[in-house]
Amino acid sequence: MIDVLVVDDDTRVAEINAAYVAKVPGFRVTCMAHTVADALAALDAHPVDLILLDHYLPDETGLHLVSVLRRRGLLADVIMVTAARDIATVQAAMRQGALQYLVKPFTFAGLRSKLEGYAALHRAFEGGGQAEQSEVDRIFGALSATGASPAELPKGHSAATADRVRSVLRTADAPLSAQDVAVQAGLSRQTAQRYLKLLERTGRVRLTLRYGETGRPEHRYDWV
């Protein structure tokens, strides 16, 4: 499980964000905080993997919290979840190592996309070892959006279609071919293949090859 700290000055918003997190498989909220001081105390007591961080807090800014964490050597990752949309703040967040930046107001689908990207990144780092260029590219692409909302998709892709492909893979008991996915999702094979390649590039889907009697391998896909 990926442990998450939700930091927001508005208790109601913090609860909503925590409820969103709880709906994404593999994540759990271990604590909520409403000030920088509370967040630091929570992190001292219970280290987490990920912080969903508002920028506007009563005692200091969210980015101040990030700078304190880095000085202390605390390696929790940060996704900014804030109404701050000025370029200076966005740039500062990037320079201080925030992995993603989600502007309020947002939908559950928008947050889910960021969390799923983070989960893919988290998995990519497991085991350590050496990485070829293709693996490096996959790691750096893991946080790319893959289908939560139209604004986060590459041009020509539909959020509803991506969700249909994702749902088929998540509920499958074994890896599926593009034709299997197409039939179960009610899509053409070409469309299913296009979305499978998108999900595979960003680490959500694993591609394996199955060799049959013809000698030409069949591509099989399963949800990571």
PDB file of C-alpha atoms in Angstrom:
ATOM      1  CA  MET A   1       0.000   0.000   0.000  1.00  0.00           C
ATOM      2  CA  ILE A   2       1.066   3.575  -0.713  1.00  0.00           C
ATOM      3  CA  ASP A   3       0.625   5.690   2.424  1.00  0.00           C
ATOM      4  CA  VAL A   4      -0.677   9.213   1.861  1.00  0.00           C
ATOM      5  CA  LEU A   5      -0.797  12.378   3.963  1.00  0.00           C
ATOM      6  CA  VAL A   6      -3.502  14.865   2.907  1.00  0.00           C
ATOM      7  CA  VAL A   7      -2.714  18.490   3.783  1.00  0.00           C
ATOM      8  CA  ASP A   8      -5.406  21.137   3.295  1.00  0.00           C
ATOM      9  CA  ASP A   9      -6.486  24.065   5.477  1.00  0.00           C
ATOM     10  CA  ASP A  10     -10.164  23.340   4.772  1.00  0.00           C
ATOM     11  CA  THR A  11     -11.199  20.296   6.815  1.00  0.00           C
ATOM     12  CA  ARG A  12     -14.100  19.504   4.488  1.00  0.00           C
ATOM     13  CA  VAL A  13     -11.870  19.602   1.400  1.00  0.00           C
ATOM     14  CA  ALA A  14      -9.286  17.443   3.170  1.00  0.00           C
ATOM     15  CA  GLU A  15     -11.970  14.862   3.921  1.00  0.00           C
ATOM     16  CA  ILE A  16     -13.170  14.880   0.310  1.00  0.00           C
ATOM     17  CA  ASN A  17      -9.621  14.433  -0.983  1.00  0.00           C
ATOM     18  CA  ALA A  18      -9.037  11.614   1.495  1.00  0.00           C
ATOM     19  CA  ALA A  19     -12.227   9.911   0.334  1.00  0.00           C
ATOM     20  CA  TYR A  20     -11.049  10.218  -3.271  1.00  0.00           C
ATOM     21  CA  VAL A  21      -7.708   8.637  -2.380  1.00  0.00           C
ATOM     22  CA  ALA A  22      -9.438   5.745  -0.609  1.00  0.00           C
ATOM     23  CA  LYS A  23     -11.297   4.903  -3.838  1.00  0.00           C
ATOM     24  CA  VAL A  24      -8.058   4.287  -5.756  1.00  0.00           C
ATOM     25  CA  PRO A  25      -6.708   0.738  -5.274  1.00  0.00           C
ATOM     26  CA  GLY A  26      -3.317   0.561  -3.613  1.00  0.00           C
ATOM     27  CA  PHE A  27      -3.582   3.855  -1.706  1.00  0.00           C
ATOM     28  CA  ARG A  28      -4.546   4.642   1.873  1.00  0.00           C
ATOM     29  CA  VAL A  29      -4.667   7.901   3.819  1.00  0.00           C
ATOM     30  CA  THR A  30      -2.801   7.535   7.089  1.00  0.00           C
ATOM     31  CA  CYS A  31      -3.274  11.110   8.300  1.00  0.00           C
ATOM     32  CA  MET A  32      -4.763  14.514   7.497  1.00  0.00           C
ATOM     33  CA  ALA A  33      -3.268  17.876   8.481  1.00  0.00           C
ATOM     34  CA  HIS A  34      -4.482  21.456   8.145  1.00  0.00           C
ATOM     35  CA  THR A  35      -1.300  23.460   8.816  1.00  0.00           C
ATOM     36  CA  VAL A  36       2.396  23.103   8.059  1.00  0.00           C
ATOM     37  CA  ALA A  37       3.092  22.514  11.755  1.00  0.00           C
ATOM     38  CA  ASP A  38       0.494  19.738  11.905  1.00  0.00           C
ATOM     39  CA  ALA A  39       1.900  18.159   8.764  1.00  0.00           C
ATOM     40  CA  LEU A  40       5.451  18.117  10.143  1.00  0.00           C
ATOM     41  CA  ALA A  41       4.240  16.570  13.394  1.00  0.00           C
ATOM     42  CA  ALA A  42       2.290  13.933  11.458  1.00  0.00           C
ATOM     43  CA  LEU A  43       5.323  13.091   9.331  1.00  0.00           C
ATOM     44  CA  ASP A  44       7.557  12.787  12.396  1.00  0.00           C
ATOM     45  CA  ALA A  45       5.102  10.274  13.855  1.00  0.00           C
ATOM     46  CA  HIS A  46       4.174   8.401  10.670  1.00  0.00           C
ATOM     47  CA  PRO A  47       6.363   8.744   7.551  1.00  0.00           C
ATOM     48  CA  VAL A  48       4.427   8.444   4.293  1.00  0.00           C
ATOM     49  CA  ASP A  49       5.173   7.783   0.643  1.00  0.00           C
ATOM     50  CA  LEU A  50       3.130  10.633  -0.802  1.00  0.00           C
ATOM     51  CA  ILE A  51       1.794  14.025   0.319  1.00  0.00           C
ATOM     52  CA  LEU A  52      -1.212  15.648  -1.358  1.00  0.00           C
ATOM     53  CA  LEU A  53      -0.369  19.234  -0.538  1.00  0.00           C
ATOM     54  CA  ASP A  54      -2.334  22.467  -0.628  1.00  0.00           C
ATOM     55  CA  HIS A  55      -0.263  25.612  -1.106  1.00  0.00           C
ATOM     56  CA  TYR A  56      -2.366  28.088   0.880  1.00  0.00           C
ATOM     57  CA  LEU A  57      -2.050  27.108   4.554  1.00  0.00           C
ATOM     58  CA  PRO A  58      -2.644  29.254   7.659  1.00  0.00           C
ATOM     59  CA  ASP A  59       0.891  29.282   9.075  1.00  0.00           C
ATOM     60  CA  GLU A  60       3.130  28.849   6.008  1.00  0.00           C
ATOM     61  CA  THR A  61       2.826  27.879   2.349  1.00  0.00           C
ATOM     62  CA  GLY A  62       2.835  24.346   1.082  1.00  0.00           C
ATOM     63  CA  LEU A  63       6.098  24.975  -0.732  1.00  0.00           C
ATOM     64  CA  HIS A  64       7.645  26.082   2.559  1.00  0.00           C
ATOM     65  CA  LEU A  65       6.732  22.652   3.911  1.00  0.00           C
ATOM     66  CA  VAL A  66       8.434  21.028   0.919  1.00  0.00           C
ATOM     67  CA  SER A  67      11.625  23.000   1.539  1.00  0.00           C
ATOM     68  CA  VAL A  68      11.630  21.978   5.222  1.00  0.00           C
ATOM     69  CA  LEU A  69      11.173  18.331   4.274  1.00  0.00           C
ATOM     70  CA  ARG A  70      14.102  18.456   1.871  1.00  0.00           C
ATOM     71  CA  ARG A  71      16.357  20.122   4.457  1.00  0.00           C
ATOM     72  CA  ARG A  72      15.469  17.360   6.904  1.00  0.00           C
ATOM     73  CA  GLY A  73      16.181  14.688   4.335  1.00  0.00           C
ATOM     74  CA  LEU A  74      12.596  13.414   4.304  1.00  0.00           C
ATOM     75  CA  LEU A  75      11.951  11.821   0.929  1.00  0.00           C
ATOM     76  CA  ALA A  76       8.152  11.781   0.783  1.00  0.00           C
ATOM     77  CA  ASP A  77       6.940  12.584  -2.713  1.00  0.00           C
ATOM     78  CA  VAL A  78       4.635  15.552  -3.269  1.00  0.00           C
ATOM     79  CA  ILE A  79       1.668  16.199  -5.521  1.00  0.00           C
ATOM     80  CA  MET A  80       0.434  19.763  -5.229  1.00  0.00           C
ATOM     81  CA  VAL A  81      -3.363  20.004  -4.949  1.00  0.00           C
ATOM     82  CA  THR A  82      -4.151  23.699  -4.802  1.00  0.00           C
ATOM     83  CA  ALA A  83      -6.014  26.688  -6.152  1.00  0.00           C
ATOM     84  CA  ALA A  84      -2.699  28.489  -6.714  1.00  0.00           C
ATOM     85  CA  ARG A  85      -2.360  28.776 -10.469  1.00  0.00           C
ATOM     86  CA  ASP A  86       0.163  31.579 -10.966  1.00  0.00           C
ATOM     87  CA  ILE A  87       3.135  30.514 -13.049  1.00  0.00           C
ATOM     88  CA  ALA A  88       5.659  31.554 -10.377  1.00  0.00           C
ATOM     89  CA  THR A  89       4.163  29.075  -7.892  1.00  0.00           C
ATOM     90  CA  VAL A  90       3.929  26.330 -10.493  1.00  0.00           C
ATOM     91  CA  GLN A  91       7.576  26.901 -11.444  1.00  0.00           C
ATOM     92  CA  ALA A  92       8.674  26.931  -7.800  1.00  0.00           C
ATOM     93  CA  ALA A  93       6.820  23.678  -7.165  1.00  0.00           C
ATOM     94  CA  MET A  94       8.570  22.074 -10.129  1.00  0.00           C
ATOM     95  CA  ARG A  95      11.999  23.292  -9.015  1.00  0.00           C
ATOM     96  CA  GLN A  96      11.433  21.987  -5.487  1.00  0.00           C
ATOM     97  CA  GLY A  97      10.584  18.533  -6.767  1.00  0.00           C
ATOM     98  CA  ALA A  98       6.788  18.299  -6.802  1.00  0.00           C
ATOM     99  CA  LEU A  99       5.924  15.369  -9.058  1.00  0.00           C
ATOM    100  CA  GLN A 100       2.555  16.698 -10.196  1.00  0.00           C
ATOM    101  CA  TYR A 101       0.390  19.789  -9.869  1.00  0.00           C
ATOM    102  CA  LEU A 102      -3.400  19.542  -9.768  1.00  0.00           C
ATOM    103  CA  VAL A 103      -5.353  22.793  -9.860  1.00  0.00           C
ATOM    104  CA  LYS A 104      -8.567  23.139  -7.836  1.00  0.00           C
ATOM    105  CA  PRO A 105     -11.353  22.548  -8.516  1.00  0.00           C
ATOM    106  CA  PHE A 106     -10.795  19.089  -9.941  1.00  0.00           C
ATOM    107  CA  THR A 107     -12.744  15.879 -10.380  1.00  0.00           C
ATOM    108  CA  PHE A 108     -12.132  12.459  -8.887  1.00  0.00           C
ATOM    109  CA  ALA A 109     -11.037  11.318 -12.353  1.00  0.00           C
ATOM    110  CA  GLY A 110      -8.378  14.033 -12.432  1.00  0.00           C
ATOM    111  CA  LEU A 111      -6.931  12.998  -9.073  1.00  0.00           C
ATOM    112  CA  ARG A 112      -7.202   9.299  -9.904  1.00  0.00           C
ATOM    113  CA  SER A 113      -5.110   9.848 -13.020  1.00  0.00           C
ATOM    114  CA  LYS A 114      -2.354  11.516 -10.984  1.00  0.00           C
ATOM    115  CA  LEU A 115      -2.420   8.752  -8.360  1.00  0.00           C
ATOM    116  CA  GLU A 116      -2.328   5.979 -10.932  1.00  0.00           C
ATOM    117  CA  GLY A 117       0.626   7.672 -12.598  1.00  0.00           C
ATOM    118  CA  TYR A 118       2.357   7.856  -9.229  1.00  0.00           C
ATOM    119  CA  ALA A 119       1.649   4.176  -8.571  1.00  0.00           C
ATOM    120  CA  ALA A 120       3.233   3.275 -11.913  1.00  0.00           C
ATOM    121  CA  LEU A 121       6.285   5.350 -10.995  1.00  0.00           C
ATOM    122  CA  HIS A 122       6.431   3.716  -7.563  1.00  0.00           C
ATOM    123  CA  ARG A 123       6.440   0.257  -9.143  1.00  0.00           C
ATOM    124  CA  ALA A 124       9.095   1.233 -11.664  1.00  0.00           C
ATOM    125  CA  PHE A 125      11.555   1.992  -8.855  1.00  0.00           C
ATOM    126  CA  GLU A 126      11.015  -1.290  -7.016  1.00  0.00           C
ATOM    127  CA  GLY A 127      13.966  -3.649  -7.160  1.00  0.00           C
ATOM    128  CA  GLY A 128      16.568  -1.071  -8.153  1.00  0.00           C
ATOM    129  CA  GLY A 129      19.191  -2.319 -10.616  1.00  0.00           C
ATOM    130  CA  GLN A 130      20.214  -0.848 -13.948  1.00  0.00           C
ATOM    131  CA  ALA A 131      17.900   0.677 -16.550  1.00  0.00           C
ATOM    132  CA  GLU A 132      18.112   0.704 -20.320  1.00  0.00           C
ATOM    133  CA  GLN A 133      16.978   3.823 -22.182  1.00  0.00           C
ATOM    134  CA  SER A 134      13.557   2.280 -22.818  1.00  0.00           C
ATOM    135  CA  GLU A 135      13.073   1.733 -19.093  1.00  0.00           C
ATOM    136  CA  VAL A 136      14.243   5.277 -18.313  1.00  0.00           C
ATOM    137  CA  ASP A 137      11.732   6.595 -20.853  1.00  0.00           C
ATOM    138  CA  ARG A 138       8.984   4.515 -19.235  1.00  0.00           C
ATOM    139  CA  ILE A 139       9.876   5.854 -15.787  1.00  0.00           C
ATOM    140  CA  PHE A 140       9.842   9.459 -16.958  1.00  0.00           C
ATOM    141  CA  GLY A 141       6.561   8.826 -18.768  1.00  0.00           C
ATOM    142  CA  ALA A 142       4.874   7.144 -15.815  1.00  0.00           C
ATOM    143  CA  LEU A 143       3.331  10.374 -14.565  1.00  0.00           C
ATOM    144  CA  SER A 144       1.850  11.252 -17.948  1.00  0.00           C
ATOM    145  CA  ALA A 145      -1.941  11.316 -17.985  1.00  0.00           C
ATOM    146  CA  THR A 146      -3.543   8.205 -19.437  1.00  0.00           C
ATOM    147  CA  GLY A 147      -7.252   8.660 -19.549  1.00  0.00           C
ATOM    148  CA  ALA A 148      -8.876  10.377 -16.617  1.00  0.00           C
ATOM    149  CA  SER A 149     -10.275  13.416 -18.364  1.00  0.00           C
ATOM    150  CA  PRO A 150     -10.342  14.823 -21.894  1.00  0.00           C
ATOM    151  CA  ALA A 151      -7.922  17.599 -21.000  1.00  0.00           C
ATOM    152  CA  GLU A 152      -5.331  15.051 -19.853  1.00  0.00           C
ATOM    153  CA  LEU A 153      -5.454  12.779 -22.910  1.00  0.00           C
ATOM    154  CA  PRO A 154      -3.417  13.005 -26.096  1.00  0.00           C
ATOM    155  CA  LYS A 155      -5.330  14.559 -28.965  1.00  0.00           C
ATOM    156  CA  GLY A 156      -7.757  12.145 -30.581  1.00  0.00           C
ATOM    157  CA  HIS A 157      -8.316  10.009 -27.481  1.00  0.00           C
ATOM    158  CA  SER A 158     -11.522   9.708 -25.467  1.00  0.00           C
ATOM    159  CA  ALA A 159     -11.650   9.467 -21.661  1.00  0.00           C
ATOM    160  CA  ALA A 160     -14.726   7.224 -21.843  1.00  0.00           C
ATOM    161  CA  THR A 161     -13.013   4.820 -24.230  1.00  0.00           C
ATOM    162  CA  ALA A 162      -9.859   4.734 -22.110  1.00  0.00           C
ATOM    163  CA  ASP A 163     -11.983   3.896 -19.070  1.00  0.00           C
ATOM    164  CA  ARG A 164     -13.668   1.036 -20.941  1.00  0.00           C
ATOM    165  CA  VAL A 165     -10.304  -0.482 -21.863  1.00  0.00           C
ATOM    166  CA  ARG A 166      -9.007   0.017 -18.343  1.00  0.00           C
ATOM    167  CA  SER A 167     -12.090  -1.630 -16.822  1.00  0.00           C
ATOM    168  CA  VAL A 168     -11.744  -4.710 -19.043  1.00  0.00           C
ATOM    169  CA  LEU A 169      -8.094  -5.177 -18.088  1.00  0.00           C
ATOM    170  CA  ARG A 170      -8.658  -4.613 -14.380  1.00  0.00           C
ATOM    171  CA  THR A 171     -11.317  -7.304 -14.155  1.00  0.00           C
ATOM    172  CA  ALA A 172      -9.535  -9.867 -16.333  1.00  0.00           C
ATOM    173  CA  ASP A 173      -8.224 -13.045 -14.714  1.00  0.00           C
ATOM    174  CA  ALA A 174      -5.384 -13.394 -17.229  1.00  0.00           C
ATOM    175  CA  PRO A 175      -3.585 -11.325 -19.879  1.00  0.00           C
ATOM    176  CA  LEU A 176      -5.759 -10.456 -22.876  1.00  0.00           C
ATOM    177  CA  SER A 177      -5.084  -9.928 -26.547  1.00  0.00           C
ATOM    178  CA  ALA A 178      -6.132  -6.732 -28.309  1.00  0.00           C
ATOM    179  CA  GLN A 179      -8.967  -8.701 -29.910  1.00  0.00           C
ATOM    180  CA  ASP A 180     -10.143  -9.926 -26.481  1.00  0.00           C
ATOM    181  CA  VAL A 181     -10.171  -6.358 -25.179  1.00  0.00           C
ATOM    182  CA  ALA A 182     -11.961  -5.108 -28.283  1.00  0.00           C
ATOM    183  CA  VAL A 183     -14.751  -7.671 -27.922  1.00  0.00           C
ATOM    184  CA  GLN A 184     -15.261  -7.106 -24.199  1.00  0.00           C
ATOM    185  CA  ALA A 185     -15.116  -3.306 -24.485  1.00  0.00           C
ATOM    186  CA  GLY A 186     -17.307  -3.161 -27.592  1.00  0.00           C
ATOM    187  CA  LEU A 187     -14.593  -1.524 -29.699  1.00  0.00           C
ATOM    188  CA  SER A 188     -12.866  -2.202 -32.977  1.00  0.00           C
ATOM    189  CA  ARG A 189      -9.573  -4.069 -32.679  1.00  0.00           C
ATOM    190  CA  GLN A 190      -7.724  -1.065 -34.096  1.00  0.00           C
ATOM    191  CA  THR A 191      -9.170   1.261 -31.444  1.00  0.00           C
ATOM    192  CA  ALA A 192      -8.452  -1.189 -28.637  1.00  0.00           C
ATOM    193  CA  GLN A 193      -4.872  -1.552 -29.872  1.00  0.00           C
ATOM    194  CA  ARG A 194      -4.378   2.209 -29.913  1.00  0.00           C
ATOM    195  CA  TYR A 195      -5.494   2.624 -26.303  1.00  0.00           C
ATOM    196  CA  LEU A 196      -3.543  -0.422 -25.152  1.00  0.00           C
ATOM    197  CA  LYS A 197      -0.365   1.074 -26.607  1.00  0.00           C
ATOM    198  CA  LEU A 198      -1.072   4.357 -24.818  1.00  0.00           C
ATOM    199  CA  LEU A 199      -1.551   2.605 -21.478  1.00  0.00           C
ATOM    200  CA  GLU A 200       1.487   0.397 -22.028  1.00  0.00           C
ATOM    201  CA  ARG A 201       3.751   3.369 -22.807  1.00  0.00           C
ATOM    202  CA  THR A 202       2.907   5.014 -19.514  1.00  0.00           C
ATOM    203  CA  GLY A 203       3.327   1.934 -17.348  1.00  0.00           C
ATOM    204  CA  ARG A 204      -0.328   1.136 -16.597  1.00  0.00           C
ATOM    205  CA  VAL A 205      -0.346  -1.992 -18.752  1.00  0.00           C
ATOM    206  CA  ARG A 206       2.252  -4.720 -19.127  1.00  0.00           C
ATOM    207  CA  LEU A 207       2.884  -6.231 -22.562  1.00  0.00           C
ATOM    208  CA  THR A 208       3.944  -9.868 -22.858  1.00  0.00           C
ATOM    209  CA  LEU A 209       4.418 -12.083 -25.894  1.00  0.00           C
ATOM    210  CA  ARG A 210       2.859 -15.512 -26.337  1.00  0.00           C
ATOM    211  CA  TYR A 211       4.316 -17.708 -29.059  1.00  0.00           C
ATOM    212  CA  GLY A 212       2.010 -20.098 -30.879  1.00  0.00           C
ATOM    213  CA  GLU A 213       2.409 -22.616 -33.667  1.00  0.00           C
ATOM    214  CA  THR A 214       2.624 -19.943 -36.374  1.00  0.00           C
ATOM    215  CA  GLY A 215       5.865 -18.556 -34.940  1.00  0.00           C
ATOM    216  CA  ARG A 216       4.520 -15.009 -34.811  1.00  0.00           C
ATOM    217  CA  PRO A 217       4.074 -13.896 -31.192  1.00  0.00           C
ATOM    218  CA  GLU A 218       0.700 -12.699 -29.962  1.00  0.00           C
ATOM    219  CA  HIS A 219       0.702  -9.525 -27.892  1.00  0.00           C
ATOM    220  CA  ARG A 220      -1.003  -9.983 -24.523  1.00  0.00           C
ATOM    221  CA  TYR A 221      -1.870  -7.192 -22.103  1.00  0.00           C
ATOM    222  CA  ASP A 222      -2.600  -7.125 -18.386  1.00  0.00           C
ATOM    223  CA  TRP A 223      -3.149  -4.370 -15.830  1.00  0.00           C
ATOM    224  CA  VAL A 224      -0.023  -3.756 -13.742  1.00  0.00           C
TER     225      VAL A 224
END
